[in-house]
mmCIF file of C-alpha atoms and ligand atoms in Angstrom:
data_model
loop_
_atom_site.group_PDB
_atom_site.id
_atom_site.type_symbol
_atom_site.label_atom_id
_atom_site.label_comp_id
_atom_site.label_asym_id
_atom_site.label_seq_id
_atom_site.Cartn_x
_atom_site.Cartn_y
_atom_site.Cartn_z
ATOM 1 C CA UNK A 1 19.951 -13.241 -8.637
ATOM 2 C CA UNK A 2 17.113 -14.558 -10.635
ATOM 3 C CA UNK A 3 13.650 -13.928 -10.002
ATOM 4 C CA UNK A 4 11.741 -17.222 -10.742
ATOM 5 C CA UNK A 5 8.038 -16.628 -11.820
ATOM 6 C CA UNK A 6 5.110 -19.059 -10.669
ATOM 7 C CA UNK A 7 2.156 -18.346 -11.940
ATOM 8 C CA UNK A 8 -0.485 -19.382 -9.634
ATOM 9 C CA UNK A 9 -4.526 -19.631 -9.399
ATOM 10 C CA UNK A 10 -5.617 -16.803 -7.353
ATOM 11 C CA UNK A 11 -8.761 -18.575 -6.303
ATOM 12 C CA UNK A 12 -7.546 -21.686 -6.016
ATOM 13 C CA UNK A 13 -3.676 -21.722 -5.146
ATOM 14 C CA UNK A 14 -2.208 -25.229 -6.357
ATOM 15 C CA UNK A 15 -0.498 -26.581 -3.053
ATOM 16 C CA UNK A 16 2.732 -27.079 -4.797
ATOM 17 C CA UNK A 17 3.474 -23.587 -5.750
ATOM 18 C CA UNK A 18 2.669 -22.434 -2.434
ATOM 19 C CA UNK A 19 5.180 -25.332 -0.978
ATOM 20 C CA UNK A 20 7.821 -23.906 -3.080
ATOM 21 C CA UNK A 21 7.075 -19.958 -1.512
ATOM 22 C CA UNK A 22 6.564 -21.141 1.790
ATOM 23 C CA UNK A 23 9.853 -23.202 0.935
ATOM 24 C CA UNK A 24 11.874 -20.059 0.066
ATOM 25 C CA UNK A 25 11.002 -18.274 2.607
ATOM 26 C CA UNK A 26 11.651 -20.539 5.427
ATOM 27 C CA UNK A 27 14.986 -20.582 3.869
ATOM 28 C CA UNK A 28 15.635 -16.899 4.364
ATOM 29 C CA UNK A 29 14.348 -15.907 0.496
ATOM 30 C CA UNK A 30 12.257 -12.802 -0.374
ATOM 31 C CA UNK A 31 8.751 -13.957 -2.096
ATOM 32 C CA UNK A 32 6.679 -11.735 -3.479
ATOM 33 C CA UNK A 33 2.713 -12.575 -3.492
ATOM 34 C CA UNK A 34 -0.556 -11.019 -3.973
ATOM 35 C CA UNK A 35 -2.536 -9.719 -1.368
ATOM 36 C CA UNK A 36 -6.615 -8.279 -1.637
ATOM 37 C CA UNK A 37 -4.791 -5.011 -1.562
ATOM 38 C CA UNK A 38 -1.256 -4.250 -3.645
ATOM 39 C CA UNK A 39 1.122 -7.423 -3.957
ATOM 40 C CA UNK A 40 3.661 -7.532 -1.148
ATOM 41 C CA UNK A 41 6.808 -8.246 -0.405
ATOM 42 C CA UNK A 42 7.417 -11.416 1.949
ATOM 43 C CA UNK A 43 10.398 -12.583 4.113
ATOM 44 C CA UNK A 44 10.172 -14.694 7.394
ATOM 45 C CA UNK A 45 9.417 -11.963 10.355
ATOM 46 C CA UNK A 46 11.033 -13.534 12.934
ATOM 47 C CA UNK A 47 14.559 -13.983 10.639
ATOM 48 C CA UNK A 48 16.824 -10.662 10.743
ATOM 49 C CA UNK A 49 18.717 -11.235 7.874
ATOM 50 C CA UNK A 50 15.472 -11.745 5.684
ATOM 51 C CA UNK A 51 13.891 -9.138 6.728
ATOM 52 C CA UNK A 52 16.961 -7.130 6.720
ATOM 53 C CA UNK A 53 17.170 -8.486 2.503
ATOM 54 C CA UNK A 54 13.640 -6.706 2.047
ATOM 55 C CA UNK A 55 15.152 -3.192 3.049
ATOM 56 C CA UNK A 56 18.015 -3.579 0.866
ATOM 57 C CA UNK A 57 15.441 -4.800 -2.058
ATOM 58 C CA UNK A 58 13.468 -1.885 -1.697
ATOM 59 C CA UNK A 59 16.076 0.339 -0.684
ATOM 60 C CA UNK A 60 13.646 1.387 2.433
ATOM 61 C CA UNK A 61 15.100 3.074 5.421
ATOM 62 C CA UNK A 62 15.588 1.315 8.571
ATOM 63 C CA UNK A 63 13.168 3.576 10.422
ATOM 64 C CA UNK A 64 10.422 2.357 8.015
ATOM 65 C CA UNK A 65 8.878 -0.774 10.365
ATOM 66 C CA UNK A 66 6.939 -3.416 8.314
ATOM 67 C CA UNK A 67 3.740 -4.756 8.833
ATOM 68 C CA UNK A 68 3.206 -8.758 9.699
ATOM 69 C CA UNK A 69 1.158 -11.082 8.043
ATOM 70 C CA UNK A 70 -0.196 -13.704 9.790
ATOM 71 C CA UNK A 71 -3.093 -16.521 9.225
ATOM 72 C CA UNK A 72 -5.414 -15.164 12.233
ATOM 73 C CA UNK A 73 -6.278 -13.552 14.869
ATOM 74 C CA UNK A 74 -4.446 -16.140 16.927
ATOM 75 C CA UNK A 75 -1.514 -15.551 15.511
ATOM 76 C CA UNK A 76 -1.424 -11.443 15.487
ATOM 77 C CA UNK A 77 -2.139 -12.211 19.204
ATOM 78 C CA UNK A 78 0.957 -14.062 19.372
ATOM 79 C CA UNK A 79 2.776 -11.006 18.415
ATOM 80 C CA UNK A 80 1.454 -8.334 21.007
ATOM 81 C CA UNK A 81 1.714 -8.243 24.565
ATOM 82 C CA UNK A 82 -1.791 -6.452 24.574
ATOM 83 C CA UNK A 83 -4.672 -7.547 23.034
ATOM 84 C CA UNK A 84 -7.112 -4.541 23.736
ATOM 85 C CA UNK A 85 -11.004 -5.345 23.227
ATOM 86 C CA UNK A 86 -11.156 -2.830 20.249
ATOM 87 C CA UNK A 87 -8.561 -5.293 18.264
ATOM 88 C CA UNK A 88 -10.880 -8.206 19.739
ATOM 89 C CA UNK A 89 -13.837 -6.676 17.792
ATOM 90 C CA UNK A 90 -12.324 -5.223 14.605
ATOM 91 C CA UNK A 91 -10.424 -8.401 14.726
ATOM 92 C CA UNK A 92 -13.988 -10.612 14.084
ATOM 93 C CA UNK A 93 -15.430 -7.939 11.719
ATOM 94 C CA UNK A 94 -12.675 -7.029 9.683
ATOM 95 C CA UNK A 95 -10.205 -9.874 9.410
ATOM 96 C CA UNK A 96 -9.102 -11.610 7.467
ATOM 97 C CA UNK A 97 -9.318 -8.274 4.959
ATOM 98 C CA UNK A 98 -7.200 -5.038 4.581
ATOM 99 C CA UNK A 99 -6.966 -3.533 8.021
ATOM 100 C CA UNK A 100 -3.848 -3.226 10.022
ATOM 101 C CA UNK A 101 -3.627 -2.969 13.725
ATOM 102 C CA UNK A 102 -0.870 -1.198 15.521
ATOM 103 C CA UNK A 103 -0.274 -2.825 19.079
ATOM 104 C CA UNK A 104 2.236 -3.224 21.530
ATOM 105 C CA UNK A 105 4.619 -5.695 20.430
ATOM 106 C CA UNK A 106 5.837 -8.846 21.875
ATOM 107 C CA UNK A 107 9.429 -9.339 22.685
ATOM 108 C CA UNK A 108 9.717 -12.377 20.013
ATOM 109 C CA UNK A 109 9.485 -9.744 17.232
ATOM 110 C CA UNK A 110 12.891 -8.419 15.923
ATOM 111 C CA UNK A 111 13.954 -4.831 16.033
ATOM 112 C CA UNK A 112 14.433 -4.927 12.650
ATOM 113 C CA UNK A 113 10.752 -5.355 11.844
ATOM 114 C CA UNK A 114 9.450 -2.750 14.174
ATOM 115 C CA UNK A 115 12.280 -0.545 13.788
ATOM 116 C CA UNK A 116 13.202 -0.752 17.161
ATOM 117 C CA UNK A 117 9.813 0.495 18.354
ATOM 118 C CA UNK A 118 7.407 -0.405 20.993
ATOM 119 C CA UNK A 119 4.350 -1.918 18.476
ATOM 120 C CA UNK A 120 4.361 -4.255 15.972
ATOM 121 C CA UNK A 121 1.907 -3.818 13.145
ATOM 122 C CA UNK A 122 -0.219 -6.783 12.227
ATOM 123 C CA UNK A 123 -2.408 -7.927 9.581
ATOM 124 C CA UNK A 124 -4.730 -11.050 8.513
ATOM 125 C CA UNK A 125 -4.417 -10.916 5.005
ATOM 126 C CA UNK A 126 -8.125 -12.085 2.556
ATOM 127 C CA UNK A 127 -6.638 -13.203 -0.704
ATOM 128 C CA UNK A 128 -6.775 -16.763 -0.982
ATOM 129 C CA UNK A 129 -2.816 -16.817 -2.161
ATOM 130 C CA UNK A 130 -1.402 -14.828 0.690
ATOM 131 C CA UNK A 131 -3.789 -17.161 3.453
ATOM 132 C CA UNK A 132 -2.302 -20.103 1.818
ATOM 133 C CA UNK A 133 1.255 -19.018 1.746
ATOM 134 C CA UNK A 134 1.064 -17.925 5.763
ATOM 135 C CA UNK A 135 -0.543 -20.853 6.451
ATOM 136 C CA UNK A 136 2.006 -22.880 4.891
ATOM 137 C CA UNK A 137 5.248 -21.138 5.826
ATOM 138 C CA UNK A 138 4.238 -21.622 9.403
ATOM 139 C CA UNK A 139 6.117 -18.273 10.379
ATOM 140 C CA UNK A 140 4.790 -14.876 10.886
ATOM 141 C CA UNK A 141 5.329 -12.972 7.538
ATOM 142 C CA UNK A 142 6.789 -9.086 7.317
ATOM 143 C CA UNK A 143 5.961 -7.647 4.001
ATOM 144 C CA UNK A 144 5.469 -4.317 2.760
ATOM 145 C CA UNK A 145 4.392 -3.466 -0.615
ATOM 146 C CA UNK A 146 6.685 -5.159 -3.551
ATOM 147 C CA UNK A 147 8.128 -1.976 -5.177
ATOM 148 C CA UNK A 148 11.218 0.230 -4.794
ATOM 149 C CA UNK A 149 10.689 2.406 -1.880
ATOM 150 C CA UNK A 150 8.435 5.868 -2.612
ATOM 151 C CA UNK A 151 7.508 4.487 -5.659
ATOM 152 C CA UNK A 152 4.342 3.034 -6.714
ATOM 153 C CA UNK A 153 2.852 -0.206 -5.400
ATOM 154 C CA UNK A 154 2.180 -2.812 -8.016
ATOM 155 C CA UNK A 155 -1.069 -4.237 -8.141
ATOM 156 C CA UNK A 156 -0.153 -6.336 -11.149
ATOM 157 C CA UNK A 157 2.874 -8.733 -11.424
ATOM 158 C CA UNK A 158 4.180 -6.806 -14.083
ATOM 159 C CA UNK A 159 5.117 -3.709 -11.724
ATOM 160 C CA UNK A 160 6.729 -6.314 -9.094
ATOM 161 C CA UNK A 161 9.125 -7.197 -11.990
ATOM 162 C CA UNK A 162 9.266 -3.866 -13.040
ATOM 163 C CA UNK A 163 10.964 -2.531 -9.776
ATOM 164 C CA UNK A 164 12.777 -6.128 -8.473
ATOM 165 C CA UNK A 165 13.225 -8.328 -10.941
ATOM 166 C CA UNK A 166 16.739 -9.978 -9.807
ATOM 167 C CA UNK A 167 16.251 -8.044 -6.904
ATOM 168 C CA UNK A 168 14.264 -11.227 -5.054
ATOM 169 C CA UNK A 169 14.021 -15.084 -4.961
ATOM 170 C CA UNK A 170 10.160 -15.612 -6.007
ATOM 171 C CA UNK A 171 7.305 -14.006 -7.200
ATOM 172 C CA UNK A 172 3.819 -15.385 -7.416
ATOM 173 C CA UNK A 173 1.930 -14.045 -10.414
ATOM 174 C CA UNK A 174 -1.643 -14.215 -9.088
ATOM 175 C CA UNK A 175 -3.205 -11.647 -11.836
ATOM 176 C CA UNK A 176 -4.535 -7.809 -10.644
ATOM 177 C CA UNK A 177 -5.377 -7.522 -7.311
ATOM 178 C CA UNK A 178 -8.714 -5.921 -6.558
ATOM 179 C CA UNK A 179 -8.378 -3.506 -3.952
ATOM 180 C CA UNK A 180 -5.770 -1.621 -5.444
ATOM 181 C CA UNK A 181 -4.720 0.553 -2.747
ATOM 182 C CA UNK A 182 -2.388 -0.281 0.801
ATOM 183 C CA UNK A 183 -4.455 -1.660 3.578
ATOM 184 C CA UNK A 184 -5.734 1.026 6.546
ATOM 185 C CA UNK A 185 -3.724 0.899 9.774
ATOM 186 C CA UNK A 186 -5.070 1.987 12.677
ATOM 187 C CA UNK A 187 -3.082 2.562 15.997
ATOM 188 C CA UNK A 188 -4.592 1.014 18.972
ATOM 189 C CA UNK A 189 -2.199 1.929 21.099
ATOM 190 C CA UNK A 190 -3.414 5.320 21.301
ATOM 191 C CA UNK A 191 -6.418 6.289 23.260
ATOM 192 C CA UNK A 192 -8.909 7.307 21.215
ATOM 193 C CA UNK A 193 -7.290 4.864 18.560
ATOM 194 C CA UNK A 194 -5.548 6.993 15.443
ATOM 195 C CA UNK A 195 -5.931 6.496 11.858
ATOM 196 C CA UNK A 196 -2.861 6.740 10.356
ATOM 197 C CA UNK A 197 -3.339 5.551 6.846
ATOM 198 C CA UNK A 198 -6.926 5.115 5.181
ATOM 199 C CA UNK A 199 -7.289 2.541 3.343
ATOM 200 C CA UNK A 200 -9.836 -0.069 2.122
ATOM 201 C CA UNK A 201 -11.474 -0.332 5.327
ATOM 202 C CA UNK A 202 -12.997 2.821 5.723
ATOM 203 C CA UNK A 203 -12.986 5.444 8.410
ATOM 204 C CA UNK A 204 -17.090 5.583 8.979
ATOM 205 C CA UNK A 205 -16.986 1.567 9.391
ATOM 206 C CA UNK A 206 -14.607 1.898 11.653
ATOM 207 C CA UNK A 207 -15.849 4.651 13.875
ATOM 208 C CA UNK A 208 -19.468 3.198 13.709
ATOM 209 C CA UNK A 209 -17.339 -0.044 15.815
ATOM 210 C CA UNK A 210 -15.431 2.100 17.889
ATOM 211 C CA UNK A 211 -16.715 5.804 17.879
ATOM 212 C CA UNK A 212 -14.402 8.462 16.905
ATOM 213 C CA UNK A 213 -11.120 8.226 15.151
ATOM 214 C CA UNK A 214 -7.629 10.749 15.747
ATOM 215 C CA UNK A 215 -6.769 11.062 12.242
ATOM 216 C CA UNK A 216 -3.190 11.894 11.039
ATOM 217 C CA UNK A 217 -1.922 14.837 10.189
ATOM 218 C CA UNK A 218 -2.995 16.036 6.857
ATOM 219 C CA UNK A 219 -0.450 15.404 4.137
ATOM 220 C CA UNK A 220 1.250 18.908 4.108
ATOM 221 C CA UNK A 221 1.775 19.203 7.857
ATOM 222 C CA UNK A 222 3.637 15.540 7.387
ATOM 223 C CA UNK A 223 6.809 14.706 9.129
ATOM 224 C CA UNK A 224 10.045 15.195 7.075
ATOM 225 C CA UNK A 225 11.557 11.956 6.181
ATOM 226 C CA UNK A 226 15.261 13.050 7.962
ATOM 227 C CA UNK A 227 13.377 12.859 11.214
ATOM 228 C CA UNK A 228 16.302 10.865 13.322
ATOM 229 C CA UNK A 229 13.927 8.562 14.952
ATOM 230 C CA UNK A 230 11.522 5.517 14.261
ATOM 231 C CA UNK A 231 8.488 7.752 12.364
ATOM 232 C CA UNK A 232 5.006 7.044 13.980
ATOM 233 C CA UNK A 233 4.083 6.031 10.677
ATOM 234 C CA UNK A 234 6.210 6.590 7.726
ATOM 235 C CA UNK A 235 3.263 6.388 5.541
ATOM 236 C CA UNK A 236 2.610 9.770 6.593
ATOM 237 C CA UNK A 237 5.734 10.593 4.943
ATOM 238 C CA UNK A 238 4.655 13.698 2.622
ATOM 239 C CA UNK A 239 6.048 12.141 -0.944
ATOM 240 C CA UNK A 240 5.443 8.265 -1.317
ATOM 241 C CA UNK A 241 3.074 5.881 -3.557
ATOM 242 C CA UNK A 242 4.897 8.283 -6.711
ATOM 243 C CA UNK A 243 4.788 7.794 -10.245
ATOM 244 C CA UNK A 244 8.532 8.652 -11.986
ATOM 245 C CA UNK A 245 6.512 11.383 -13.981
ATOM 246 C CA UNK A 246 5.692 15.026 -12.473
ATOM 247 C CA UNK A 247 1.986 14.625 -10.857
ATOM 248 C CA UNK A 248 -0.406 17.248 -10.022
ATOM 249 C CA UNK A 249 -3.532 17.466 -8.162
ATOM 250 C CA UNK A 250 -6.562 19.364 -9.325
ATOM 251 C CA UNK A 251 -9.792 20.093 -7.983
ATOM 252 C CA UNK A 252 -11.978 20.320 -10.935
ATOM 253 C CA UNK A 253 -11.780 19.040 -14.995
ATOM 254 C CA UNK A 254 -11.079 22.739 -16.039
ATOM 255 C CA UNK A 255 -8.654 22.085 -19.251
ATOM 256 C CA UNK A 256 -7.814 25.564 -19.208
ATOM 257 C CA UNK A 257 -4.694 24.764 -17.299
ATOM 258 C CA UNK A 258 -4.015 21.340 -19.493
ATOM 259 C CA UNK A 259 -4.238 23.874 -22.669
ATOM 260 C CA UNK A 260 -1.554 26.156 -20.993
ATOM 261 C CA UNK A 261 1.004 23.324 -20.542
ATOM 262 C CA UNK A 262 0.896 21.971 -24.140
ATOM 263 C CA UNK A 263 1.589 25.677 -25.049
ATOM 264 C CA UNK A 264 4.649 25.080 -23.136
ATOM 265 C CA UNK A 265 5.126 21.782 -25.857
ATOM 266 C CA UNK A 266 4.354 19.062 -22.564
ATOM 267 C CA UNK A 267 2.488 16.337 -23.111
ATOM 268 C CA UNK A 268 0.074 15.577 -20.847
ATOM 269 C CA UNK A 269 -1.416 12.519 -19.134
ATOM 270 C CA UNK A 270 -5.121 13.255 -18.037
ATOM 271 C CA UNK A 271 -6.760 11.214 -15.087
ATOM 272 C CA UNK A 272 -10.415 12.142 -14.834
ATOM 273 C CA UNK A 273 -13.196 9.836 -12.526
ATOM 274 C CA UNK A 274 -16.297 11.083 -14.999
ATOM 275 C CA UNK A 275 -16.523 10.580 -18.666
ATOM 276 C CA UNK A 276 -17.911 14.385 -19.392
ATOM 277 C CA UNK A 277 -15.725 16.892 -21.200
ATOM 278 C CA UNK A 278 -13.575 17.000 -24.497
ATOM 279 C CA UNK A 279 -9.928 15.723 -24.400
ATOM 280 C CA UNK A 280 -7.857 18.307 -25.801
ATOM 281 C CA UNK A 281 -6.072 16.599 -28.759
ATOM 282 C CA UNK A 282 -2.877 14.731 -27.686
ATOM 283 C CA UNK A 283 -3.512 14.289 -24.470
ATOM 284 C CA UNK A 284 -3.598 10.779 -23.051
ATOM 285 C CA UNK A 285 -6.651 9.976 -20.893
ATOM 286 C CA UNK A 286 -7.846 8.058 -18.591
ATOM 287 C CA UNK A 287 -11.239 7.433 -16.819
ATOM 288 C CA UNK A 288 -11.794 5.901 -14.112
ATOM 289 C CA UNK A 289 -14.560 4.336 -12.504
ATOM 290 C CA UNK A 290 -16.896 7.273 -10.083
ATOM 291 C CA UNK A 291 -17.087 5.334 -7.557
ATOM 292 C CA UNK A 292 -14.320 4.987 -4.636
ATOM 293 C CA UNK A 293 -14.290 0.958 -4.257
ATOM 294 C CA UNK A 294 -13.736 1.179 -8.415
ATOM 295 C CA UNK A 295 -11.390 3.926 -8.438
ATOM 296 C CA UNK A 296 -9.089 1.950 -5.621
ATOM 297 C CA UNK A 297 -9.182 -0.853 -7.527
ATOM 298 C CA UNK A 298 -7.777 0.519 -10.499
ATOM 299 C CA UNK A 299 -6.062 3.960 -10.067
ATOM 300 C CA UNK A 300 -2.076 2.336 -9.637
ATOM 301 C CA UNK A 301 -2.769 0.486 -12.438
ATOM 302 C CA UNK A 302 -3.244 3.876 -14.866
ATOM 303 C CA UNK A 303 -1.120 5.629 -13.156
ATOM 304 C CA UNK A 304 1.652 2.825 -13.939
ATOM 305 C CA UNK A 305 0.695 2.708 -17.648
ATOM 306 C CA UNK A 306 0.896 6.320 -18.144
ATOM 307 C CA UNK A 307 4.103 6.561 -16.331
ATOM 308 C CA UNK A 308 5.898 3.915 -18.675
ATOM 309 C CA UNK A 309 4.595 6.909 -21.572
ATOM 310 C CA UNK A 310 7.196 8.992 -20.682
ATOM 311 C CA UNK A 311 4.758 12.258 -20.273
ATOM 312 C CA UNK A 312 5.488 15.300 -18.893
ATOM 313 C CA UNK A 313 3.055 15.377 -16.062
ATOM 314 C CA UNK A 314 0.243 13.999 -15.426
ATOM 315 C CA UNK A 315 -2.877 15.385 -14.404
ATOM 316 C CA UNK A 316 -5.237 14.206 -12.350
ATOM 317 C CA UNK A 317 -8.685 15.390 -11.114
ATOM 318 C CA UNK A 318 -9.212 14.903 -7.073
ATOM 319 C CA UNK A 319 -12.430 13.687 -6.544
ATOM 320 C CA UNK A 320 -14.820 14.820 -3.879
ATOM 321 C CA UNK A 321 -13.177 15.361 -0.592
ATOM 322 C CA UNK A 322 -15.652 13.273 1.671
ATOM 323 C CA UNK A 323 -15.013 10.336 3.771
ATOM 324 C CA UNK A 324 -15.480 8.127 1.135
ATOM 325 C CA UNK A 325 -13.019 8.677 -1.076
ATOM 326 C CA UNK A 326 -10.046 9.580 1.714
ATOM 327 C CA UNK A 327 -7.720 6.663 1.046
ATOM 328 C CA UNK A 328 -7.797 7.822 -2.099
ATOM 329 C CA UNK A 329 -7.272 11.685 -2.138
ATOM 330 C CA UNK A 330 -4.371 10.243 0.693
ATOM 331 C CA UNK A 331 -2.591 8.828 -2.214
ATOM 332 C CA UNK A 332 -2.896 11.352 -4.685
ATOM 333 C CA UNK A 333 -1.601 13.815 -2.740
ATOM 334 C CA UNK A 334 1.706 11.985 -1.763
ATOM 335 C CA UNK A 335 2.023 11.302 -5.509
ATOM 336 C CA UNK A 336 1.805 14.529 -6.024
ATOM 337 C CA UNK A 337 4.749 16.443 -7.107
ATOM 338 C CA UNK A 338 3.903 19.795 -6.281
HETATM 339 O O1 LIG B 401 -1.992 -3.454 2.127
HETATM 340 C C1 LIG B 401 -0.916 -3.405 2.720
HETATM 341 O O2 LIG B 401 -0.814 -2.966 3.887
HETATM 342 C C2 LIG B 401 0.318 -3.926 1.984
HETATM 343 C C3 LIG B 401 0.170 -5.431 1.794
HETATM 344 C C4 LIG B 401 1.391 -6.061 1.194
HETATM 345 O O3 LIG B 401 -0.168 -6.016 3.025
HETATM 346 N N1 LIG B 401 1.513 -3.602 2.710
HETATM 347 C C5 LIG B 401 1.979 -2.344 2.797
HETATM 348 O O4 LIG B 401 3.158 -2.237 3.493
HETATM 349 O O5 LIG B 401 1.414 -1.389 2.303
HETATM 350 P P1 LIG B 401 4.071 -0.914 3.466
HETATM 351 O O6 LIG B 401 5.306 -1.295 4.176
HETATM 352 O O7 LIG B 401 4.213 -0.443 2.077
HETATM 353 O O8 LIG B 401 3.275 0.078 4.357
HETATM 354 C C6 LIG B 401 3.168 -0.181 5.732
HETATM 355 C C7 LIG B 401 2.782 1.067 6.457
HETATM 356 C C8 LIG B 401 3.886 2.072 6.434
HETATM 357 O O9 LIG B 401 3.310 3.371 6.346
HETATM 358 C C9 LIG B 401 4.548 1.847 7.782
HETATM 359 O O10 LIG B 401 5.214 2.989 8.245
HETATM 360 C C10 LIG B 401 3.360 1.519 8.652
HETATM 361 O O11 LIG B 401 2.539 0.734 7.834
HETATM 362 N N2 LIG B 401 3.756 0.755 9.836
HETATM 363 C C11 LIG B 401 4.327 -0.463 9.888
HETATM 364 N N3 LIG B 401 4.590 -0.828 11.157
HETATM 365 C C12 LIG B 401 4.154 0.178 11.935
HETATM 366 C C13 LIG B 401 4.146 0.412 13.341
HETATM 367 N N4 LIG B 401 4.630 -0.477 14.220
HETATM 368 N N5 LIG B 401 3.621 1.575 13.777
HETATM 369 C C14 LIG B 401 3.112 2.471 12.907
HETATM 370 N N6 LIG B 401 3.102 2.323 11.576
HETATM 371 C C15 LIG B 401 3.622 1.190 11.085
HETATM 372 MG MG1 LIG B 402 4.592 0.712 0.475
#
């Protein structure tokens, strides 16, 4: 198959592109857009075999449900046989932006989006090309991120092509996203509701709205992905969002241990959030901005560019481990290797 290419205003989507992606995917066609968060991966929710074309694009499992983009709140309600006053109020503060709700699902949703579970997970997406496209197809839209599955998510158009090209029908080159990480879902299904991926949306907005969270299980006790049944989130899967190249976590910018590796003759890729300290010579650095909101933003990016290096490992410096910066310490860890 060939991937066609639109490039398209991401402020100001021209109608006709969007016709011709809300075209393809009426027809049954795989589109793949960009969102406030990562760029996803779109078929029509409510068609099986399109949204049964997404898993074999990514090469996802089955038990992997997707999450469903819709234009409003009106719609997600569509979707859910409940339609709790927590989703009511996060609904009006939150949406359209990168939050997901998890809710009981309405029978009009297929199995194959939900993998056979009870909920659905639903979101209203911000960026002005995914709200057009939604809007336009007129059908609720299932799309996870637009990259192989475990691997990265592409916050550029480059890394959809990367991982799919001929793999899909359309993608619509919209530039960088700025979030730059997945969107947070939160289960509402569960009483108090449970945070099962951070995200964008963070946790002390969302407790200050509905008081405290159940968070997930930390990423090492996560649930092993040959668990026979639908995971409660498969997000919490322990390796996923991973570069090709070895990663490891640190806690502080000691080079000591950098020093000891290119001893060994690796080369290194070096992901730091502060400017301070030498770079030992030959290793590849990055810095990125100190603050979480910049960090998001731009962290898949550099870790995409060094992985097309072809380093040995890459190294990358945990920031602090407060609230603030969860989402992000979430998705270093799953990249990591060890
Ligand atoms: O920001 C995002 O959420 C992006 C953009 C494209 O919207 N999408 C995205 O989708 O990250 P994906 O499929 O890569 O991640 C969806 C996460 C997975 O961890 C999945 O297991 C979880 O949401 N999920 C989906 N449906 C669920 C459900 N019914 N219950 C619990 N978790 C669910
Ligand atoms: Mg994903």
């Amino acid at each position: 198959m060939k991937t066609i290419v639109l490039t398209i205003d991401p402020n100001e989507p021209s109608a006709e592109a969007i016709a011709e992606a809300a075209r393809v995917l009426r027809a049954g066609g795989l589109v793949a857009f960009p969102t406030e968060t990562v760029y996803g991966l779109g078929a029509n929710a409510l068609d099986v075999s399109a949204v049964l074309r997404i898993f074999g694009a990514k090469g996802r499992p089955a038990n992997n449900p997707l999450i469903v983009h819709v234009a409003d709140s009106a719609a997600a309600r569509n979707l859910a046989t409940d339609w709790p006053d927590s989703a009511a109020r996060l609904a009006a503060r939150f949406w359209p932006g990168p939050l997901t709700l998890v809710l009981r699902r309405c029978d009009t949703v297929p199995d194959v989006v939900t993998a056979s579970g009870p909920t659905v997970a639903v979101r209203v997406p911000a960026h002005p090309v995914a709200q057009a496209l939604v809007r336009a197809a007129g059908v609720p839209i299932a799309a996870p991120s637009a990259n192989r599955s475990t691997q990265l998510s592409p916050t550029r158009a480059e890394h959809v092509l990367h991982s799919l090209d001929g793999r899909i029908d359309l993608l619509l080159d919209g530039g960088p996203t700025t979030g730059g990480l997945e969107s947070t879902v939160l289960d509402l299904t569960a009483t108090p509701p449970r945070l099962l991926r951070p995200g964008l949306v963070g946790i002390a907005e969302l407790e200050s709205l509905l008081g405290p969270l159940t968070r997930a299980m930390p990423v090492g006790q996560a649930l092993q992905p040959d668990r026979p049944q639908p995971l409660p989130s498969p997000g919490l899967l322990p390796r996923h969002y991973a570069p090709h190249t070895p990663l490891e976590c640190v806690e502080t910018a000691n080079t000591e241990r950098i020093l000891t590796l290119q001893r060994e003759g690796q080369r290194i890729g070096w992901v730091t959030f502060d400017v301070a300290g030498d770079t030992p010579s030959g290793v590849v650095r990055r810095v990125l901005p100190a603050n979480s909101a910049g960090y998001a933003a731009h962290l898949y990016a550099v870790l995409h560019e060094l992985d097309a290096l072809g380093l040995d490992r890459i190294i990358v410096v945990l920031p602090p481990d407060t609230d603030d910066w969860l989402a992000v310490r979430d998705r270093l860890r799953r990249a990591a290797t060890d």
